[in-house]
Amino acid sequence: MRLILIFMSLFASISLASSPRMAAPVYKLKIDLSLEGRPASSFGLVVTAGERARISENVDGQETFIEVLADRTADGGVDLQFLVGQMSKKGERLDLGRPRIVARENIPASITVGDDGGEQMSLAVLAQKHSR
């Protein structure tokens, strides 16, 4: 009996160790950024859950960037934590905001945030599952 228990424990350990790990989901994001009610940038970005991704665009010497960290929520949604900013022509970084959007796959989601000075930023995103 003891030998059977040892064998079963050994078999379970080997099975667990050799089973493939679940790969982190990968999302294709379509991101639209508006500043002061005017379209500023549109980006396409592929991000792996749990990893930070960054994309930037330079228009007339004004670089706008977006960093995003994506994670899957317990109910199957996509938690997107953004950092939106600009780099001045002098190389100074200006953080415009850190919005967070919890979205459903294939359903557009957006957020508009403002500061005490009345400046507004809108971020719209469409998250789709992406195969590697």
Short mmCIF file of N, CA and C in Angstrom, two decimals:
data_model
loop_
_atom_site.label_atom_id
_atom_site.label_comp_id
_atom_site.label_asym_id
_atom_site.label_seq_id
_atom_site.Cartn_x
_atom_site.Cartn_y
_atom_site.Cartn_z
N MET A 1 0.83 -1.20 0.00
CA MET A 1 0.00 0.00 0.00
C MET A 1 0.88 1.26 0.00
N ARG A 2 1.91 1.22 0.82
CA ARG A 2 2.80 2.38 0.90
C ARG A 2 3.49 2.62 -0.44
N LEU A 3 3.87 1.56 -1.11
CA LEU A 3 4.52 1.67 -2.41
C LEU A 3 3.57 2.30 -3.44
N ILE A 4 2.29 1.97 -3.36
CA ILE A 4 1.30 2.54 -4.27
C ILE A 4 1.17 4.04 -4.03
N LEU A 5 1.13 4.45 -2.76
CA LEU A 5 1.02 5.88 -2.44
C LEU A 5 2.25 6.65 -2.93
N ILE A 6 3.42 6.06 -2.76
CA ILE A 6 4.65 6.72 -3.22
C ILE A 6 4.61 6.86 -4.74
N PHE A 7 4.20 5.79 -5.43
CA PHE A 7 4.11 5.82 -6.88
C PHE A 7 3.12 6.89 -7.35
N MET A 8 1.96 6.97 -6.68
CA MET A 8 0.95 7.96 -7.07
C MET A 8 1.46 9.38 -6.84
N SER A 9 2.17 9.61 -5.74
CA SER A 9 2.74 10.93 -5.46
C SER A 9 3.77 11.30 -6.52
N LEU A 10 4.62 10.35 -6.85
CA LEU A 10 5.65 10.59 -7.85
C LEU A 10 5.02 10.87 -9.21
N PHE A 11 4.00 10.12 -9.58
CA PHE A 11 3.31 10.32 -10.86
C PHE A 11 2.65 11.70 -10.91
N ALA A 12 2.01 12.10 -9.82
CA ALA A 12 1.36 13.42 -9.77
C ALA A 12 2.39 14.54 -9.90
N SER A 13 3.53 14.39 -9.24
CA SER A 13 4.58 15.41 -9.32
C SER A 13 5.12 15.53 -10.73
N ILE A 14 5.35 14.41 -11.38
CA ILE A 14 5.87 14.44 -12.75
C ILE A 14 4.84 15.04 -13.69
N SER A 15 3.58 14.68 -13.51
CA SER A 15 2.52 15.20 -14.39
C SER A 15 2.40 16.71 -14.26
N LEU A 16 2.44 17.23 -13.04
CA LEU A 16 2.33 18.67 -12.83
C LEU A 16 3.54 19.41 -13.39
N ALA A 17 4.72 18.83 -13.21
CA ALA A 17 5.93 19.49 -13.66
C ALA A 17 6.03 19.52 -15.18
N SER A 18 5.48 18.51 -15.84
CA SER A 18 5.62 18.44 -17.29
C SER A 18 4.45 19.06 -18.05
N SER A 19 3.40 19.46 -17.32
CA SER A 19 2.25 20.05 -18.02
C SER A 19 2.63 21.45 -18.52
N PRO A 20 2.16 21.81 -19.71
CA PRO A 20 2.52 23.13 -20.25
C PRO A 20 1.90 24.25 -19.42
N ARG A 21 2.66 25.32 -19.25
CA ARG A 21 2.14 26.46 -18.51
C ARG A 21 1.20 27.25 -19.41
N MET A 22 0.22 27.86 -18.76
CA MET A 22 -0.70 28.71 -19.51
C MET A 22 0.05 29.96 -19.97
N ALA A 23 0.02 30.20 -21.24
CA ALA A 23 0.68 31.40 -21.77
C ALA A 23 -0.15 32.62 -21.42
N ALA A 24 0.54 33.71 -21.14
CA ALA A 24 -0.16 34.96 -20.84
C ALA A 24 -0.91 35.41 -22.08
N PRO A 25 -2.14 35.90 -21.92
CA PRO A 25 -2.88 36.36 -23.09
C PRO A 25 -2.21 37.58 -23.74
N VAL A 26 -2.38 37.67 -25.04
CA VAL A 26 -1.84 38.79 -25.81
C VAL A 26 -3.02 39.54 -26.42
N TYR A 27 -2.97 40.87 -26.33
CA TYR A 27 -4.06 41.70 -26.83
C TYR A 27 -3.55 42.67 -27.89
N LYS A 28 -4.36 42.85 -28.91
CA LYS A 28 -4.12 43.88 -29.91
C LYS A 28 -5.01 45.05 -29.53
N LEU A 29 -4.41 46.20 -29.31
CA LEU A 29 -5.15 47.38 -28.87
C LEU A 29 -5.20 48.42 -29.99
N LYS A 30 -6.37 49.00 -30.18
CA LYS A 30 -6.53 50.17 -31.04
C LYS A 30 -6.83 51.32 -30.09
N ILE A 31 -5.95 52.31 -30.07
CA ILE A 31 -6.03 53.39 -29.09
C ILE A 31 -6.19 54.72 -29.81
N ASP A 32 -7.18 55.51 -29.40
CA ASP A 32 -7.37 56.86 -29.92
C ASP A 32 -7.26 57.84 -28.77
N LEU A 33 -6.39 58.83 -28.92
CA LEU A 33 -6.16 59.84 -27.90
C LEU A 33 -6.64 61.20 -28.39
N SER A 34 -7.42 61.88 -27.57
CA SER A 34 -7.87 63.25 -27.87
C SER A 34 -7.42 64.15 -26.73
N LEU A 35 -6.93 65.33 -27.09
CA LEU A 35 -6.53 66.34 -26.11
C LEU A 35 -7.34 67.59 -26.38
N GLU A 36 -7.96 68.11 -25.34
CA GLU A 36 -8.79 69.30 -25.45
C GLU A 36 -9.88 69.14 -26.52
N GLY A 37 -10.41 67.92 -26.63
CA GLY A 37 -11.49 67.67 -27.57
C GLY A 37 -11.07 67.47 -29.02
N ARG A 38 -9.76 67.53 -29.28
CA ARG A 38 -9.27 67.35 -30.65
C ARG A 38 -8.47 66.06 -30.74
N PRO A 39 -8.66 65.29 -31.82
CA PRO A 39 -7.86 64.07 -31.99
C PRO A 39 -6.37 64.41 -31.98
N ALA A 40 -5.61 63.68 -31.18
CA ALA A 40 -4.17 63.93 -31.07
C ALA A 40 -3.37 62.81 -31.72
N SER A 41 -3.74 61.55 -31.46
CA SER A 41 -3.00 60.41 -32.00
C SER A 41 -3.89 59.19 -32.04
N SER A 42 -3.57 58.31 -32.97
CA SER A 42 -4.18 56.99 -33.02
C SER A 42 -3.06 55.97 -33.11
N PHE A 43 -3.14 54.95 -32.29
CA PHE A 43 -2.09 53.95 -32.22
C PHE A 43 -2.67 52.56 -32.34
N GLY A 44 -1.87 51.65 -32.87
CA GLY A 44 -2.14 50.23 -32.79
C GLY A 44 -1.00 49.61 -32.01
N LEU A 45 -1.29 48.74 -31.08
CA LEU A 45 -0.26 48.21 -30.19
C LEU A 45 -0.61 46.79 -29.78
N VAL A 46 0.38 45.91 -29.75
CA VAL A 46 0.19 44.56 -29.26
C VAL A 46 0.88 44.46 -27.91
N VAL A 47 0.15 43.96 -26.90
CA VAL A 47 0.69 43.90 -25.55
C VAL A 47 0.39 42.53 -24.93
N THR A 48 1.37 41.99 -24.23
CA THR A 48 1.21 40.74 -23.50
C THR A 48 0.80 41.06 -22.07
N ALA A 49 -0.20 40.35 -21.57
CA ALA A 49 -0.66 40.59 -20.20
C ALA A 49 0.50 40.48 -19.23
N GLY A 50 0.58 41.46 -18.32
CA GLY A 50 1.63 41.48 -17.31
C GLY A 50 2.90 42.18 -17.75
N GLU A 51 2.99 42.57 -19.01
CA GLU A 51 4.17 43.26 -19.52
C GLU A 51 3.80 44.68 -19.96
N ARG A 52 4.71 45.59 -19.75
CA ARG A 52 4.48 46.99 -20.14
C ARG A 52 4.88 47.17 -21.61
N ALA A 53 4.08 47.92 -22.34
CA ALA A 53 4.38 48.24 -23.74
C ALA A 53 4.31 49.75 -23.92
N ARG A 54 5.06 50.25 -24.89
CA ARG A 54 5.11 51.70 -25.13
C ARG A 54 5.09 51.95 -26.63
N ILE A 55 4.41 53.01 -27.00
CA ILE A 55 4.41 53.45 -28.39
C ILE A 55 4.42 54.97 -28.38
N SER A 56 5.06 55.56 -29.38
CA SER A 56 5.11 57.02 -29.45
C SER A 56 4.96 57.48 -30.89
N GLU A 57 4.62 58.75 -31.01
CA GLU A 57 4.44 59.36 -32.32
C GLU A 57 5.01 60.77 -32.25
N ASN A 58 5.75 61.15 -33.27
CA ASN A 58 6.35 62.48 -33.31
C ASN A 58 5.73 63.28 -34.45
N VAL A 59 5.06 64.36 -34.10
CA VAL A 59 4.44 65.24 -35.10
C VAL A 59 4.97 66.65 -34.87
N ASP A 60 5.64 67.18 -35.87
CA ASP A 60 6.19 68.55 -35.81
C ASP A 60 7.05 68.76 -34.56
N GLY A 61 7.86 67.77 -34.23
CA GLY A 61 8.76 67.90 -33.09
C GLY A 61 8.12 67.66 -31.74
N GLN A 62 6.83 67.35 -31.71
CA GLN A 62 6.12 67.09 -30.45
C GLN A 62 5.86 65.58 -30.36
N GLU A 63 6.56 64.92 -29.46
CA GLU A 63 6.39 63.47 -29.28
C GLU A 63 5.31 63.20 -28.25
N THR A 64 4.33 62.41 -28.64
CA THR A 64 3.29 61.94 -27.73
C THR A 64 3.52 60.45 -27.53
N PHE A 65 3.46 60.00 -26.28
CA PHE A 65 3.68 58.58 -26.01
C PHE A 65 2.57 58.02 -25.12
N ILE A 66 2.38 56.73 -25.26
CA ILE A 66 1.44 55.99 -24.41
C ILE A 66 2.14 54.73 -23.95
N GLU A 67 2.14 54.51 -22.64
CA GLU A 67 2.59 53.26 -22.06
C GLU A 67 1.36 52.55 -21.52
N VAL A 68 1.32 51.25 -21.64
CA VAL A 68 0.16 50.50 -21.15
C VAL A 68 0.62 49.19 -20.52
N LEU A 69 -0.05 48.85 -19.44
CA LEU A 69 0.12 47.57 -18.77
C LEU A 69 -1.25 46.91 -18.80
N ALA A 70 -1.33 45.74 -19.42
CA ALA A 70 -2.61 45.03 -19.55
C ALA A 70 -2.60 43.79 -18.67
N ASP A 71 -3.73 43.50 -18.08
CA ASP A 71 -3.91 42.27 -17.31
C ASP A 71 -5.33 41.78 -17.52
N ARG A 72 -5.50 40.49 -17.38
CA ARG A 72 -6.83 39.90 -17.47
C ARG A 72 -7.50 40.01 -16.11
N THR A 73 -8.78 40.36 -16.11
CA THR A 73 -9.53 40.42 -14.85
C THR A 73 -10.11 39.04 -14.56
N ALA A 74 -10.55 38.85 -13.32
CA ALA A 74 -11.10 37.55 -12.91
C ALA A 74 -12.32 37.16 -13.74
N ASP A 75 -13.07 38.14 -14.21
CA ASP A 75 -14.28 37.83 -14.99
C ASP A 75 -14.03 37.86 -16.50
N GLY A 76 -12.77 37.83 -16.92
CA GLY A 76 -12.45 37.74 -18.34
C GLY A 76 -12.30 39.06 -19.06
N GLY A 77 -12.38 40.17 -18.34
CA GLY A 77 -12.17 41.48 -18.95
C GLY A 77 -10.69 41.78 -19.11
N VAL A 78 -10.40 42.97 -19.57
CA VAL A 78 -9.02 43.41 -19.76
C VAL A 78 -8.82 44.70 -18.97
N ASP A 79 -7.92 44.66 -18.00
CA ASP A 79 -7.58 45.82 -17.17
C ASP A 79 -6.40 46.53 -17.83
N LEU A 80 -6.62 47.75 -18.27
CA LEU A 80 -5.60 48.52 -18.98
C LEU A 80 -5.21 49.75 -18.17
N GLN A 81 -3.95 49.79 -17.75
CA GLN A 81 -3.43 50.93 -16.99
C GLN A 81 -2.49 51.71 -17.91
N PHE A 82 -2.85 52.95 -18.17
CA PHE A 82 -2.12 53.78 -19.13
C PHE A 82 -1.29 54.85 -18.44
N LEU A 83 -0.23 55.25 -19.11
CA LEU A 83 0.50 56.48 -18.82
C LEU A 83 0.57 57.21 -20.16
N VAL A 84 0.02 58.40 -20.20
CA VAL A 84 0.00 59.21 -21.42
C VAL A 84 0.87 60.43 -21.17
N GLY A 85 1.73 60.75 -22.10
CA GLY A 85 2.60 61.90 -21.90
C GLY A 85 3.14 62.46 -23.20
N GLN A 86 3.90 63.53 -23.05
CA GLN A 86 4.55 64.18 -24.19
C GLN A 86 5.98 64.52 -23.81
N MET A 87 6.83 64.54 -24.82
CA MET A 87 8.21 64.99 -24.66
C MET A 87 8.33 66.31 -25.40
N SER A 88 8.85 67.30 -24.70
CA SER A 88 9.01 68.62 -25.33
C SER A 88 10.19 68.59 -26.31
N LYS A 89 10.31 69.63 -27.09
CA LYS A 89 11.43 69.74 -28.02
C LYS A 89 12.75 69.80 -27.27
N LYS A 90 12.71 70.21 -26.02
CA LYS A 90 13.92 70.28 -25.18
C LYS A 90 14.20 68.95 -24.47
N GLY A 91 13.33 67.95 -24.68
CA GLY A 91 13.53 66.64 -24.06
C GLY A 91 12.92 66.50 -22.68
N GLU A 92 12.09 67.45 -22.29
CA GLU A 92 11.44 67.37 -20.98
C GLU A 92 10.17 66.53 -21.09
N ARG A 93 9.99 65.65 -20.13
CA ARG A 93 8.82 64.76 -20.12
C ARG A 93 7.68 65.39 -19.33
N LEU A 94 6.50 65.37 -19.92
CA LEU A 94 5.30 65.88 -19.28
C LEU A 94 4.27 64.76 -19.24
N ASP A 95 3.94 64.29 -18.04
CA ASP A 95 2.91 63.26 -17.90
C ASP A 95 1.54 63.93 -17.95
N LEU A 96 0.72 63.51 -18.91
CA LEU A 96 -0.61 64.10 -19.08
C LEU A 96 -1.67 63.41 -18.23
N GLY A 97 -1.44 62.16 -17.90
CA GLY A 97 -2.42 61.44 -17.09
C GLY A 97 -2.13 59.96 -17.02
N ARG A 98 -2.78 59.32 -16.06
CA ARG A 98 -2.65 57.88 -15.85
C ARG A 98 -4.03 57.23 -15.78
N PRO A 99 -4.76 57.28 -16.89
CA PRO A 99 -6.10 56.68 -16.86
C PRO A 99 -6.06 55.16 -16.80
N ARG A 100 -7.14 54.61 -16.30
CA ARG A 100 -7.28 53.16 -16.21
C ARG A 100 -8.65 52.80 -16.78
N ILE A 101 -8.65 51.81 -17.65
CA ILE A 101 -9.89 51.35 -18.28
C ILE A 101 -10.00 49.85 -18.09
N VAL A 102 -11.14 49.39 -17.63
CA VAL A 102 -11.43 47.96 -17.60
C VAL A 102 -12.42 47.72 -18.73
N ALA A 103 -11.97 46.96 -19.73
CA ALA A 103 -12.76 46.78 -20.95
C ALA A 103 -13.10 45.31 -21.16
N ARG A 104 -14.05 45.08 -22.01
CA ARG A 104 -14.40 43.76 -22.50
C ARG A 104 -13.74 43.59 -23.86
N GLU A 105 -13.30 42.38 -24.17
CA GLU A 105 -12.73 42.12 -25.48
C GLU A 105 -13.75 42.46 -26.56
N ASN A 106 -13.28 43.10 -27.62
CA ASN A 106 -14.07 43.43 -28.81
C ASN A 106 -15.18 44.45 -28.58
N ILE A 107 -15.16 45.13 -27.44
CA ILE A 107 -16.16 46.16 -27.16
C ILE A 107 -15.41 47.47 -26.86
N PRO A 108 -15.67 48.53 -27.62
CA PRO A 108 -14.97 49.80 -27.38
C PRO A 108 -15.24 50.33 -25.96
N ALA A 109 -14.20 50.91 -25.37
CA ALA A 109 -14.31 51.52 -24.04
C ALA A 109 -13.55 52.84 -24.08
N SER A 110 -13.98 53.78 -23.25
CA SER A 110 -13.29 55.07 -23.24
C SER A 110 -13.38 55.73 -21.87
N ILE A 111 -12.50 56.70 -21.69
CA ILE A 111 -12.50 57.48 -20.46
C ILE A 111 -12.06 58.90 -20.81
N THR A 112 -12.64 59.87 -20.12
CA THR A 112 -12.24 61.27 -20.26
C THR A 112 -11.87 61.77 -18.88
N VAL A 113 -10.70 62.37 -18.79
CA VAL A 113 -10.23 62.90 -17.50
C VAL A 113 -9.83 64.35 -17.69
N GLY A 114 -9.96 65.11 -16.63
CA GLY A 114 -9.58 66.52 -16.66
C GLY A 114 -8.84 66.88 -15.39
N ASP A 115 -8.12 67.98 -15.43
CA ASP A 115 -7.42 68.43 -14.23
C ASP A 115 -8.03 69.74 -13.75
N ASP A 116 -7.50 70.26 -12.67
CA ASP A 116 -8.03 71.50 -12.08
C ASP A 116 -7.91 72.69 -13.02
N GLY A 117 -6.95 72.62 -13.94
CA GLY A 117 -6.76 73.72 -14.89
C GLY A 117 -7.73 73.66 -16.06
N GLY A 118 -8.59 72.66 -16.08
CA GLY A 118 -9.58 72.56 -17.14
C GLY A 118 -9.12 71.80 -18.37
N GLU A 119 -7.88 71.29 -18.36
CA GLU A 119 -7.39 70.53 -19.51
C GLU A 119 -8.02 69.15 -19.50
N GLN A 120 -8.42 68.69 -20.69
CA GLN A 120 -9.10 67.41 -20.82
C GLN A 120 -8.34 66.47 -21.73
N MET A 121 -8.39 65.17 -21.36
CA MET A 121 -7.80 64.13 -22.18
C MET A 121 -8.81 63.00 -22.27
N SER A 122 -9.02 62.50 -23.49
CA SER A 122 -9.91 61.36 -23.71
C SER A 122 -9.11 60.24 -24.34
N LEU A 123 -9.38 59.04 -23.87
CA LEU A 123 -8.70 57.85 -24.37
C LEU A 123 -9.76 56.83 -24.71
N ALA A 124 -9.75 56.34 -25.94
CA ALA A 124 -10.68 55.29 -26.36
C ALA A 124 -9.85 54.08 -26.78
N VAL A 125 -10.32 52.89 -26.43
CA VAL A 125 -9.55 51.69 -26.73
C VAL A 125 -10.48 50.55 -27.15
N LEU A 126 -9.98 49.73 -28.05
CA LEU A 126 -10.63 48.49 -28.44
C LEU A 126 -9.59 47.39 -28.23
N ALA A 127 -9.88 46.44 -27.35
CA ALA A 127 -8.95 45.35 -27.04
C ALA A 127 -9.47 44.06 -27.69
N GLN A 128 -8.59 43.43 -28.46
CA GLN A 128 -8.94 42.17 -29.11
C GLN A 128 -7.88 41.14 -28.78
N LYS A 129 -8.31 39.89 -28.57
CA LYS A 129 -7.37 38.80 -28.33
C LYS A 129 -6.52 38.65 -29.58
N HIS A 130 -5.22 38.46 -29.39
CA HIS A 130 -4.27 38.37 -30.50
C HIS A 130 -3.53 37.05 -30.39
N SER A 131 -3.42 36.33 -31.48
CA SER A 131 -2.67 35.07 -31.44
C SER A 131 -1.21 35.37 -31.78
N ARG A 132 -0.35 34.64 -31.16
CA ARG A 132 1.10 34.86 -31.35
C ARG A 132 1.56 34.37 -32.68
#
